[in-house]
Amino acid sequence: MPLDLGWLSATRVNLSAAERRVATLPGRRSVKKDAQAAWLLKAVTCIDLTTLSGDDTEGRVRRLCAKARNPVRQDLLDAMAMGDRGITTGAICVYHRFVAAAVDALKGSGIPVAAVSTGFPAGLAPHDVKLREIEASVADGAAEIDIVITREHVLTGNWQALYDEMRDFRRACGPAHVKAILATGDLKTLRNVAKASLVCMMAGADFIKTSTGKEGVNATPLVTLAMLRQIRSYHDATGFMVGYKPAGGISAAKDILTYQFLMKEELGRRWLEPDLFRIGASSLLADIERQLEHHVTGRYSAFNRHAVG
């Protein structure tokens, strides 16, 4: 849709009310036993299992792909009567260099490969280079592209520049879904987060995503609330459903439950499915599997027994 500056100028965030809202979540929402196991299994199907390190290798990526195919031990799934459900993670997320290897390793699984792009994580490469990087990843088989916006556009209020940039990224992605990484920890205020969310959705983002995982502050429930309410506002106004992806620092099973509760309460049950909800994480899956083992056996195992990389 065209950039609507009137909508942007009317956008506000009540910080104290938002803080009260997220502060009450842990006390008001608690699930145990079978219900908790069910929520955690749903979370597994929404994980973008990620490796974005400078020492990544093709071998590491292929091991990660093997884990994506079988994210939870078969004996645990069988004990929960879930062994025949074909549970996999939502996607694998890698640098462009490893897209082709990941596509090959996931052949026949139905698991998409997501590539971080556009000068990830800082997003300061020349614009034409960013577009070529997107096109190269799509050509190698990436079904999803996680782009990073230019934070300067937000910090200086240059909404037209942000809109134009995001629109170009959307076009370069072609058939691939595009997730717009806002790097919320760099945007200073919740109002900036809310406005950047709206602009990216207006310009065609399929998902809005909190962070690269490389900022000092990454996903938080407070930022999540601000972004989810913009998704709801956009859906109410246009009828278009935009997905949400928190990323960075989400490593404990109890933490992802908070994000799931917020998704359900703010947007509804439909937004808990992997086509509208993804979690950018590398070590979260290991803790979820530990919690599921405790649910089945009553015992906690060592974290290193559930390594995914």
PDB file of C-alpha atoms in Angstrom:
ATOM      1  CA  MET A   1       0.000   0.000   0.000  1.00  0.00           C
ATOM      2  CA  PRO A   2       1.170   3.629  -0.346  1.00  0.00           C
ATOM      3  CA  LEU A   3       3.036   5.208   2.541  1.00  0.00           C
ATOM      4  CA  ASP A   4       0.437   6.785   4.848  1.00  0.00           C
ATOM      5  CA  LEU A   5       2.193   9.557   6.777  1.00  0.00           C
ATOM      6  CA  GLY A   6      -1.048  10.559   8.501  1.00  0.00           C
ATOM      7  CA  TRP A   7      -1.317   7.106  10.045  1.00  0.00           C
ATOM      8  CA  LEU A   8       2.299   7.339  11.178  1.00  0.00           C
ATOM      9  CA  SER A   9       1.912  10.760  12.763  1.00  0.00           C
ATOM     10  CA  ALA A  10      -1.062   9.508  14.774  1.00  0.00           C
ATOM     11  CA  THR A  11       0.854   6.505  16.123  1.00  0.00           C
ATOM     12  CA  ARG A  12       1.454   6.596  19.884  1.00  0.00           C
ATOM     13  CA  VAL A  13       2.674   4.142  22.512  1.00  0.00           C
ATOM     14  CA  ASN A  14       1.593   4.443  26.149  1.00  0.00           C
ATOM     15  CA  LEU A  15       4.822   3.287  27.793  1.00  0.00           C
ATOM     16  CA  SER A  16       3.554   2.945  31.379  1.00  0.00           C
ATOM     17  CA  ALA A  17       0.468   1.001  30.266  1.00  0.00           C
ATOM     18  CA  ALA A  18       2.572  -1.266  28.061  1.00  0.00           C
ATOM     19  CA  GLU A  19       4.977  -1.935  30.931  1.00  0.00           C
ATOM     20  CA  ARG A  20       2.081  -2.833  33.247  1.00  0.00           C
ATOM     21  CA  ARG A  21       0.646  -5.157  30.614  1.00  0.00           C
ATOM     22  CA  VAL A  22       3.800  -7.236  30.177  1.00  0.00           C
ATOM     23  CA  ALA A  23       4.621  -7.204  33.904  1.00  0.00           C
ATOM     24  CA  THR A  24       1.393  -9.041  34.695  1.00  0.00           C
ATOM     25  CA  LEU A  25       1.874 -11.841  32.166  1.00  0.00           C
ATOM     26  CA  PRO A  26       4.011 -14.289  34.195  1.00  0.00           C
ATOM     27  CA  GLY A  27       1.666 -14.076  37.192  1.00  0.00           C
ATOM     28  CA  ARG A  28      -1.571 -14.384  35.254  1.00  0.00           C
ATOM     29  CA  ARG A  29      -0.599 -17.026  32.717  1.00  0.00           C
ATOM     30  CA  SER A  30       0.813 -20.372  33.768  1.00  0.00           C
ATOM     31  CA  VAL A  31       0.548 -23.783  32.125  1.00  0.00           C
ATOM     32  CA  LYS A  32       1.719 -27.073  33.596  1.00  0.00           C
ATOM     33  CA  LYS A  33       2.167 -30.725  32.690  1.00  0.00           C
ATOM     34  CA  ASP A  34       0.456 -31.842  29.458  1.00  0.00           C
ATOM     35  CA  ALA A  35      -0.642 -28.307  28.577  1.00  0.00           C
ATOM     36  CA  GLN A  36       2.903 -26.985  28.926  1.00  0.00           C
ATOM     37  CA  ALA A  37       4.276 -29.832  26.812  1.00  0.00           C
ATOM     38  CA  ALA A  38       1.735 -29.032  24.104  1.00  0.00           C
ATOM     39  CA  TRP A  39       2.681 -25.329  24.066  1.00  0.00           C
ATOM     40  CA  LEU A  40       6.375 -26.237  23.866  1.00  0.00           C
ATOM     41  CA  LEU A  41       5.849 -28.675  21.001  1.00  0.00           C
ATOM     42  CA  LYS A  42       3.969 -25.943  19.145  1.00  0.00           C
ATOM     43  CA  ALA A  43       6.930 -23.623  19.789  1.00  0.00           C
ATOM     44  CA  VAL A  44       9.303 -26.161  18.228  1.00  0.00           C
ATOM     45  CA  THR A  45       7.371 -25.991  14.949  1.00  0.00           C
ATOM     46  CA  CYS A  46       7.851 -22.197  14.923  1.00  0.00           C
ATOM     47  CA  ILE A  47      11.611 -22.091  15.534  1.00  0.00           C
ATOM     48  CA  ASP A  48      13.891 -20.722  12.837  1.00  0.00           C
ATOM     49  CA  LEU A  49      16.850 -22.859  13.902  1.00  0.00           C
ATOM     50  CA  THR A  50      19.746 -20.483  13.431  1.00  0.00           C
ATOM     51  CA  THR A  51      23.508 -20.397  13.077  1.00  0.00           C
ATOM     52  CA  LEU A  52      25.011 -17.004  12.295  1.00  0.00           C
ATOM     53  CA  SER A  53      28.566 -17.195  13.580  1.00  0.00           C
ATOM     54  CA  GLY A  54      31.811 -16.187  11.942  1.00  0.00           C
ATOM     55  CA  ASP A  55      33.119 -19.741  12.346  1.00  0.00           C
ATOM     56  CA  ASP A  56      30.154 -21.441  10.634  1.00  0.00           C
ATOM     57  CA  THR A  57      31.041 -24.330   8.359  1.00  0.00           C
ATOM     58  CA  GLU A  58      29.058 -26.423   5.906  1.00  0.00           C
ATOM     59  CA  GLY A  59      29.346 -29.350   8.301  1.00  0.00           C
ATOM     60  CA  ARG A  60      27.761 -27.354  11.120  1.00  0.00           C
ATOM     61  CA  VAL A  61      24.934 -26.226   8.838  1.00  0.00           C
ATOM     62  CA  ARG A  62      24.230 -29.789   7.714  1.00  0.00           C
ATOM     63  CA  ARG A  63      24.136 -30.979  11.353  1.00  0.00           C
ATOM     64  CA  LEU A  64      21.685 -28.190  12.112  1.00  0.00           C
ATOM     65  CA  CYS A  65      19.531 -29.290   9.185  1.00  0.00           C
ATOM     66  CA  ALA A  66      19.516 -32.850  10.529  1.00  0.00           C
ATOM     67  CA  LYS A  67      18.298 -31.515  13.872  1.00  0.00           C
ATOM     68  CA  ALA A  68      15.620 -29.446  12.124  1.00  0.00           C
ATOM     69  CA  ARG A  69      14.263 -32.641  10.559  1.00  0.00           C
ATOM     70  CA  ASN A  70      14.118 -34.385  13.963  1.00  0.00           C
ATOM     71  CA  PRO A  71      14.109 -31.649  16.598  1.00  0.00           C
ATOM     72  CA  VAL A  72      12.788 -33.782  19.461  1.00  0.00           C
ATOM     73  CA  ARG A  73      13.967 -37.315  20.295  1.00  0.00           C
ATOM     74  CA  GLN A  74      11.649 -39.964  18.931  1.00  0.00           C
ATOM     75  CA  ASP A  75      11.296 -41.750  22.284  1.00  0.00           C
ATOM     76  CA  LEU A  76      10.021 -38.536  23.879  1.00  0.00           C
ATOM     77  CA  LEU A  77       7.535 -37.964  21.073  1.00  0.00           C
ATOM     78  CA  ASP A  78       6.327 -41.563  21.311  1.00  0.00           C
ATOM     79  CA  ALA A  79       5.831 -41.218  25.071  1.00  0.00           C
ATOM     80  CA  MET A  80       3.612 -38.174  24.428  1.00  0.00           C
ATOM     81  CA  ALA A  81       1.683 -39.945  21.629  1.00  0.00           C
ATOM     82  CA  MET A  82       3.141 -37.454  19.138  1.00  0.00           C
ATOM     83  CA  GLY A  83       5.529 -39.773  17.315  1.00  0.00           C
ATOM     84  CA  ASP A  84       3.554 -39.781  14.068  1.00  0.00           C
ATOM     85  CA  ARG A  85       2.992 -36.015  13.800  1.00  0.00           C
ATOM     86  CA  GLY A  86       6.061 -35.274  11.666  1.00  0.00           C
ATOM     87  CA  ILE A  87       7.220 -32.436  13.913  1.00  0.00           C
ATOM     88  CA  THR A  88       9.996 -30.297  12.433  1.00  0.00           C
ATOM     89  CA  THR A  89      11.279 -26.793  13.079  1.00  0.00           C
ATOM     90  CA  GLY A  90       9.805 -23.887  11.119  1.00  0.00           C
ATOM     91  CA  ALA A  91      12.945 -23.177   9.093  1.00  0.00           C
ATOM     92  CA  ILE A  92      16.732 -23.076   9.067  1.00  0.00           C
ATOM     93  CA  CYS A  93      18.327 -19.599   9.092  1.00  0.00           C
ATOM     94  CA  VAL A  94      21.874 -19.151   7.731  1.00  0.00           C
ATOM     95  CA  TYR A  95      24.152 -16.751   5.907  1.00  0.00           C
ATOM     96  CA  HIS A  96      23.954 -16.654   2.113  1.00  0.00           C
ATOM     97  CA  ARG A  97      27.150 -18.710   1.799  1.00  0.00           C
ATOM     98  CA  PHE A  98      25.396 -21.767   3.225  1.00  0.00           C
ATOM     99  CA  VAL A  99      21.983 -21.492   1.542  1.00  0.00           C
ATOM    100  CA  ALA A 100      22.722 -24.042  -1.181  1.00  0.00           C
ATOM    101  CA  ALA A 101      24.113 -26.565   1.320  1.00  0.00           C
ATOM    102  CA  ALA A 102      21.086 -26.146   3.587  1.00  0.00           C
ATOM    103  CA  VAL A 103      18.658 -26.521   0.676  1.00  0.00           C
ATOM    104  CA  ASP A 104      20.417 -29.744  -0.295  1.00  0.00           C
ATOM    105  CA  ALA A 105      20.421 -31.078   3.280  1.00  0.00           C
ATOM    106  CA  LEU A 106      16.699 -30.341   3.702  1.00  0.00           C
ATOM    107  CA  LYS A 107      15.603 -31.758   0.343  1.00  0.00           C
ATOM    108  CA  GLY A 108      12.249 -33.501   0.637  1.00  0.00           C
ATOM    109  CA  SER A 109      11.591 -32.305   4.192  1.00  0.00           C
ATOM    110  CA  GLY A 110       9.402 -29.323   3.388  1.00  0.00           C
ATOM    111  CA  ILE A 111      11.498 -27.185   5.748  1.00  0.00           C
ATOM    112  CA  PRO A 112      12.307 -23.802   4.166  1.00  0.00           C
ATOM    113  CA  VAL A 113      15.722 -22.152   4.239  1.00  0.00           C
ATOM    114  CA  ALA A 114      15.865 -18.545   5.407  1.00  0.00           C
ATOM    115  CA  ALA A 115      18.851 -16.381   4.524  1.00  0.00           C
ATOM    116  CA  VAL A 116      19.911 -13.269   6.388  1.00  0.00           C
ATOM    117  CA  SER A 117      20.656 -10.566   3.872  1.00  0.00           C
ATOM    118  CA  THR A 118      21.162  -6.864   3.013  1.00  0.00           C
ATOM    119  CA  GLY A 119      24.452  -6.470   4.834  1.00  0.00           C
ATOM    120  CA  PHE A 120      23.400  -8.346   7.969  1.00  0.00           C
ATOM    121  CA  PRO A 121      23.727  -7.390  10.799  1.00  0.00           C
ATOM    122  CA  ALA A 122      24.490  -3.653  10.412  1.00  0.00           C
ATOM    123  CA  GLY A 123      22.684  -3.164   7.111  1.00  0.00           C
ATOM    124  CA  LEU A 124      25.140  -0.533   5.901  1.00  0.00           C
ATOM    125  CA  ALA A 125      26.193  -2.043   2.566  1.00  0.00           C
ATOM    126  CA  PRO A 126      25.398  -0.116  -0.636  1.00  0.00           C
ATOM    127  CA  HIS A 127      21.764  -0.474  -1.658  1.00  0.00           C
ATOM    128  CA  ASP A 128      22.512  -2.174  -4.968  1.00  0.00           C
ATOM    129  CA  VAL A 129      24.740  -4.694  -3.188  1.00  0.00           C
ATOM    130  CA  LYS A 130      21.889  -5.497  -0.800  1.00  0.00           C
ATOM    131  CA  LEU A 131      19.533  -6.172  -3.679  1.00  0.00           C
ATOM    132  CA  ARG A 132      22.052  -8.447  -5.407  1.00  0.00           C
ATOM    133  CA  GLU A 133      22.564 -10.385  -2.178  1.00  0.00           C
ATOM    134  CA  ILE A 134      18.815 -10.990  -1.899  1.00  0.00           C
ATOM    135  CA  GLU A 135      18.625 -12.134  -5.510  1.00  0.00           C
ATOM    136  CA  ALA A 136      21.607 -14.470  -5.056  1.00  0.00           C
ATOM    137  CA  SER A 137      20.047 -16.158  -2.011  1.00  0.00           C
ATOM    138  CA  VAL A 138      16.713 -16.621  -3.790  1.00  0.00           C
ATOM    139  CA  ALA A 139      18.576 -18.093  -6.789  1.00  0.00           C
ATOM    140  CA  ASP A 140      20.297 -20.577  -4.445  1.00  0.00           C
ATOM    141  CA  GLY A 141      16.931 -21.752  -3.132  1.00  0.00           C
ATOM    142  CA  ALA A 142      16.161 -19.586  -0.100  1.00  0.00           C
ATOM    143  CA  ALA A 143      12.384 -19.462   0.425  1.00  0.00           C
ATOM    144  CA  GLU A 144      12.616 -16.720   3.046  1.00  0.00           C
ATOM    145  CA  ILE A 145      14.845 -13.652   3.293  1.00  0.00           C
ATOM    146  CA  ASP A 146      15.530 -11.876   6.600  1.00  0.00           C
ATOM    147  CA  ILE A 147      16.517  -8.322   5.662  1.00  0.00           C
ATOM    148  CA  VAL A 148      17.848  -5.583   7.944  1.00  0.00           C
ATOM    149  CA  ILE A 149      16.580  -2.043   7.627  1.00  0.00           C
ATOM    150  CA  THR A 150      18.772   1.055   7.688  1.00  0.00           C
ATOM    151  CA  ARG A 151      18.324   2.259  11.262  1.00  0.00           C
ATOM    152  CA  GLU A 152      19.327   5.808  10.316  1.00  0.00           C
ATOM    153  CA  HIS A 153      16.054   6.213   8.412  1.00  0.00           C
ATOM    154  CA  VAL A 154      14.118   5.548  11.614  1.00  0.00           C
ATOM    155  CA  LEU A 155      16.327   7.606  13.910  1.00  0.00           C
ATOM    156  CA  THR A 156      16.061  10.647  11.609  1.00  0.00           C
ATOM    157  CA  GLY A 157      12.365  10.174  10.852  1.00  0.00           C
ATOM    158  CA  ASN A 158      12.980   9.661   7.136  1.00  0.00           C
ATOM    159  CA  TRP A 159       9.981   7.397   6.649  1.00  0.00           C
ATOM    160  CA  GLN A 160       9.893   7.787   2.880  1.00  0.00           C
ATOM    161  CA  ALA A 161      13.463   6.459   2.631  1.00  0.00           C
ATOM    162  CA  LEU A 162      12.592   3.489   4.842  1.00  0.00           C
ATOM    163  CA  TYR A 163       9.480   2.780   2.776  1.00  0.00           C
ATOM    164  CA  ASP A 164      11.392   2.957  -0.520  1.00  0.00           C
ATOM    165  CA  GLU A 165      14.131   0.678   0.828  1.00  0.00           C
ATOM    166  CA  MET A 166      11.671  -1.917   2.112  1.00  0.00           C
ATOM    167  CA  ARG A 167       9.672  -1.783  -1.132  1.00  0.00           C
ATOM    168  CA  ASP A 168      12.849  -2.509  -3.137  1.00  0.00           C
ATOM    169  CA  PHE A 169      13.692  -5.430  -0.841  1.00  0.00           C
ATOM    170  CA  ARG A 170      10.183  -6.827  -1.280  1.00  0.00           C
ATOM    171  CA  ARG A 171      10.501  -6.686  -5.064  1.00  0.00           C
ATOM    172  CA  ALA A 172      13.962  -8.285  -5.062  1.00  0.00           C
ATOM    173  CA  CYS A 173      12.661 -11.216  -2.987  1.00  0.00           C
ATOM    174  CA  GLY A 174      10.263 -12.249  -5.744  1.00  0.00           C
ATOM    175  CA  PRO A 175       8.430 -15.396  -4.583  1.00  0.00           C
ATOM    176  CA  ALA A 176      10.363 -15.600  -1.298  1.00  0.00           C
ATOM    177  CA  HIS A 177       8.820 -14.349   1.927  1.00  0.00           C
ATOM    178  CA  VAL A 178      10.562 -11.314   3.411  1.00  0.00           C
ATOM    179  CA  LYS A 179      11.085 -10.720   7.127  1.00  0.00           C
ATOM    180  CA  ALA A 180      12.006  -7.154   8.058  1.00  0.00           C
ATOM    181  CA  ILE A 181      14.492  -6.996  10.956  1.00  0.00           C
ATOM    182  CA  LEU A 182      13.996  -3.706  12.807  1.00  0.00           C
ATOM    183  CA  ALA A 183      16.949  -4.062  15.221  1.00  0.00           C
ATOM    184  CA  THR A 184      14.692  -2.653  17.934  1.00  0.00           C
ATOM    185  CA  GLY A 185      17.524  -2.313  20.430  1.00  0.00           C
ATOM    186  CA  ASP A 186      19.002   0.399  18.185  1.00  0.00           C
ATOM    187  CA  LEU A 187      15.763   2.354  17.633  1.00  0.00           C
ATOM    188  CA  LYS A 188      15.759   4.085  21.063  1.00  0.00           C
ATOM    189  CA  THR A 189      11.984   4.432  21.656  1.00  0.00           C
ATOM    190  CA  LEU A 190       8.872   2.265  21.430  1.00  0.00           C
ATOM    191  CA  ARG A 191       7.288   4.918  19.224  1.00  0.00           C
ATOM    192  CA  ASN A 192      10.114   4.453  16.729  1.00  0.00           C
ATOM    193  CA  VAL A 193       9.578   0.691  16.902  1.00  0.00           C
ATOM    194  CA  ALA A 194       5.853   1.111  16.267  1.00  0.00           C
ATOM    195  CA  LYS A 195       6.348   3.476  13.332  1.00  0.00           C
ATOM    196  CA  ALA A 196       9.087   1.363  11.739  1.00  0.00           C
ATOM    197  CA  SER A 197       6.808  -1.680  12.046  1.00  0.00           C
ATOM    198  CA  LEU A 198       4.011   0.123  10.223  1.00  0.00           C
ATOM    199  CA  VAL A 199       6.234   1.441   7.435  1.00  0.00           C
ATOM    200  CA  CYS A 200       7.702  -1.997   6.742  1.00  0.00           C
ATOM    201  CA  MET A 201       4.234  -3.548   6.610  1.00  0.00           C
ATOM    202  CA  MET A 202       2.998  -0.796   4.268  1.00  0.00           C
ATOM    203  CA  ALA A 203       5.947  -1.537   1.979  1.00  0.00           C
ATOM    204  CA  GLY A 204       5.176  -5.262   1.777  1.00  0.00           C
ATOM    205  CA  ALA A 205       6.928  -7.105   4.620  1.00  0.00           C
ATOM    206  CA  ASP A 206       5.484 -10.580   5.228  1.00  0.00           C
ATOM    207  CA  PHE A 207       6.952 -10.610   8.751  1.00  0.00           C
ATOM    208  CA  ILE A 208       8.360  -8.028  11.105  1.00  0.00           C
ATOM    209  CA  LYS A 209      11.230  -9.236  13.289  1.00  0.00           C
ATOM    210  CA  THR A 210      12.747  -7.694  16.404  1.00  0.00           C
ATOM    211  CA  SER A 211      16.475  -8.144  16.106  1.00  0.00           C
ATOM    212  CA  THR A 212      19.526  -9.554  14.420  1.00  0.00           C
ATOM    213  CA  GLY A 213      20.642 -11.063  17.717  1.00  0.00           C
ATOM    214  CA  LYS A 214      23.797  -8.936  17.503  1.00  0.00           C
ATOM    215  CA  GLU A 215      22.465  -5.791  19.210  1.00  0.00           C
ATOM    216  CA  GLY A 216      23.014  -5.022  22.882  1.00  0.00           C
ATOM    217  CA  VAL A 217      19.272  -5.472  23.536  1.00  0.00           C
ATOM    218  CA  ASN A 218      17.299  -7.923  21.432  1.00  0.00           C
ATOM    219  CA  ALA A 219      13.769  -9.326  21.749  1.00  0.00           C
ATOM    220  CA  THR A 220      11.817  -8.291  24.852  1.00  0.00           C
ATOM    221  CA  PRO A 221       8.138  -8.709  25.788  1.00  0.00           C
ATOM    222  CA  LEU A 222       7.751  -4.913  25.854  1.00  0.00           C
ATOM    223  CA  VAL A 223       8.986  -4.457  22.289  1.00  0.00           C
ATOM    224  CA  THR A 224       6.921  -7.485  21.274  1.00  0.00           C
ATOM    225  CA  LEU A 225       3.754  -5.877  22.621  1.00  0.00           C
ATOM    226  CA  ALA A 226       4.411  -2.672  20.655  1.00  0.00           C
ATOM    227  CA  MET A 227       4.995  -4.615  17.433  1.00  0.00           C
ATOM    228  CA  LEU A 228       2.032  -6.955  17.876  1.00  0.00           C
ATOM    229  CA  ARG A 229      -0.335  -4.043  18.348  1.00  0.00           C
ATOM    230  CA  GLN A 230       0.867  -2.531  15.085  1.00  0.00           C
ATOM    231  CA  ILE A 231       0.280  -5.887  13.362  1.00  0.00           C
ATOM    232  CA  ARG A 232      -3.251  -5.898  14.776  1.00  0.00           C
ATOM    233  CA  SER A 233      -3.839  -2.307  13.705  1.00  0.00           C
ATOM    234  CA  TYR A 234      -2.562  -3.079  10.200  1.00  0.00           C
ATOM    235  CA  HIS A 235      -4.759  -6.160   9.940  1.00  0.00           C
ATOM    236  CA  ASP A 236      -7.818  -4.236  11.131  1.00  0.00           C
ATOM    237  CA  ALA A 237      -7.195  -1.548   8.514  1.00  0.00           C
ATOM    238  CA  THR A 238      -6.190  -3.698   5.532  1.00  0.00           C
ATOM    239  CA  GLY A 239      -7.260  -7.284   6.215  1.00  0.00           C
ATOM    240  CA  PHE A 240      -3.679  -8.427   5.595  1.00  0.00           C
ATOM    241  CA  MET A 241      -2.067 -10.770   8.130  1.00  0.00           C
ATOM    242  CA  VAL A 242       1.590 -10.018   8.858  1.00  0.00           C
ATOM    243  CA  GLY A 243       3.753 -12.447  10.813  1.00  0.00           C
ATOM    244  CA  TYR A 244       5.981 -11.757  13.805  1.00  0.00           C
ATOM    245  CA  LYS A 245       9.430 -13.069  14.733  1.00  0.00           C
ATOM    246  CA  PRO A 246      11.193 -12.358  18.034  1.00  0.00           C
ATOM    247  CA  ALA A 247      14.910 -13.100  17.839  1.00  0.00           C
ATOM    248  CA  GLY A 248      17.983 -12.814  20.026  1.00  0.00           C
ATOM    249  CA  GLY A 249      18.395 -13.890  23.634  1.00  0.00           C
ATOM    250  CA  ILE A 250      15.468 -16.323  23.742  1.00  0.00           C
ATOM    251  CA  SER A 251      17.095 -19.424  25.169  1.00  0.00           C
ATOM    252  CA  ALA A 252      14.777 -20.705  27.935  1.00  0.00           C
ATOM    253  CA  ALA A 253      11.560 -22.644  27.411  1.00  0.00           C
ATOM    254  CA  LYS A 254       9.747 -20.570  30.050  1.00  0.00           C
ATOM    255  CA  ASP A 255      10.564 -17.401  28.119  1.00  0.00           C
ATOM    256  CA  ILE A 256       9.044 -18.563  24.857  1.00  0.00           C
ATOM    257  CA  LEU A 257       5.803 -19.355  26.657  1.00  0.00           C
ATOM    258  CA  THR A 258       5.491 -15.652  27.493  1.00  0.00           C
ATOM    259  CA  TYR A 259       5.825 -14.741  23.812  1.00  0.00           C
ATOM    260  CA  GLN A 260       3.253 -17.356  22.827  1.00  0.00           C
ATOM    261  CA  PHE A 261       0.771 -16.063  25.405  1.00  0.00           C
ATOM    262  CA  LEU A 262       1.209 -12.515  24.112  1.00  0.00           C
ATOM    263  CA  MET A 263       0.672 -13.672  20.537  1.00  0.00           C
ATOM    264  CA  LYS A 264      -2.546 -15.479  21.416  1.00  0.00           C
ATOM    265  CA  GLU A 265      -3.970 -12.700  23.589  1.00  0.00           C
ATOM    266  CA  GLU A 266      -3.078  -9.802  21.288  1.00  0.00           C
ATOM    267  CA  LEU A 267      -3.617 -11.390  17.861  1.00  0.00           C
ATOM    268  CA  GLY A 268      -5.503 -14.655  18.355  1.00  0.00           C
ATOM    269  CA  ARG A 269      -4.963 -18.375  17.923  1.00  0.00           C
ATOM    270  CA  ARG A 270      -4.289 -18.111  14.185  1.00  0.00           C
ATOM    271  CA  TRP A 271      -1.012 -16.249  14.878  1.00  0.00           C
ATOM    272  CA  LEU A 272       0.478 -19.224  16.723  1.00  0.00           C
ATOM    273  CA  GLU A 273       1.075 -21.146  13.491  1.00  0.00           C
ATOM    274  CA  PRO A 274       4.498 -21.139  11.795  1.00  0.00           C
ATOM    275  CA  ASP A 275       3.283 -19.196   8.756  1.00  0.00           C
ATOM    276  CA  LEU A 276       2.649 -16.217  11.080  1.00  0.00           C
ATOM    277  CA  PHE A 277       4.933 -16.822  14.070  1.00  0.00           C
ATOM    278  CA  ARG A 278       8.629 -17.673  14.052  1.00  0.00           C
ATOM    279  CA  ILE A 279      11.253 -17.653  16.778  1.00  0.00           C
ATOM    280  CA  GLY A 280      14.849 -16.854  15.912  1.00  0.00           C
ATOM    281  CA  ALA A 281      16.928 -19.040  18.209  1.00  0.00           C
ATOM    282  CA  SER A 282      19.943 -21.318  18.404  1.00  0.00           C
ATOM    283  CA  SER A 283      19.936 -22.775  21.939  1.00  0.00           C
ATOM    284  CA  LEU A 284      16.192 -22.595  22.733  1.00  0.00           C
ATOM    285  CA  LEU A 285      15.485 -25.971  21.167  1.00  0.00           C
ATOM    286  CA  ALA A 286      17.896 -27.716  23.532  1.00  0.00           C
ATOM    287  CA  ASP A 287      16.115 -26.338  26.603  1.00  0.00           C
ATOM    288  CA  ILE A 288      12.685 -27.217  25.209  1.00  0.00           C
ATOM    289  CA  GLU A 289      13.844 -30.794  24.672  1.00  0.00           C
ATOM    290  CA  ARG A 290      15.160 -30.870  28.258  1.00  0.00           C
ATOM    291  CA  GLN A 291      11.786 -29.719  29.557  1.00  0.00           C
ATOM    292  CA  LEU A 292       9.974 -32.325  27.477  1.00  0.00           C
ATOM    293  CA  GLU A 293      12.304 -35.046  28.810  1.00  0.00           C
ATOM    294  CA  HIS A 294      11.491 -33.913  32.340  1.00  0.00           C
ATOM    295  CA  HIS A 295       7.787 -34.044  31.491  1.00  0.00           C
ATOM    296  CA  VAL A 296       8.128 -37.644  30.297  1.00  0.00           C
ATOM    297  CA  THR A 297      10.643 -39.036  32.808  1.00  0.00           C
ATOM    298  CA  GLY A 298      10.487 -36.702  35.791  1.00  0.00           C
ATOM    299  CA  ARG A 299      14.230 -36.081  35.510  1.00  0.00           C
ATOM    300  CA  TYR A 300      16.306 -33.233  34.054  1.00  0.00           C
ATOM    301  CA  SER A 301      19.224 -34.163  31.829  1.00  0.00           C
ATOM    302  CA  ALA A 302      22.447 -32.246  31.236  1.00  0.00           C
ATOM    303  CA  PHE A 303      22.146 -29.437  28.701  1.00  0.00           C
ATOM    304  CA  ASN A 304      25.029 -30.808  26.615  1.00  0.00           C
ATOM    305  CA  ARG A 305      23.011 -33.953  25.871  1.00  0.00           C
ATOM    306  CA  HIS A 306      20.746 -31.790  23.684  1.00  0.00           C
ATOM    307  CA  ALA A 307      23.283 -29.868  21.627  1.00  0.00           C
ATOM    308  CA  VAL A 308      22.030 -28.757  18.220  1.00  0.00           C
ATOM    309  CA  GLY A 309      25.166 -27.340  16.555  1.00  0.00           C
TER     310      GLY A 309
END
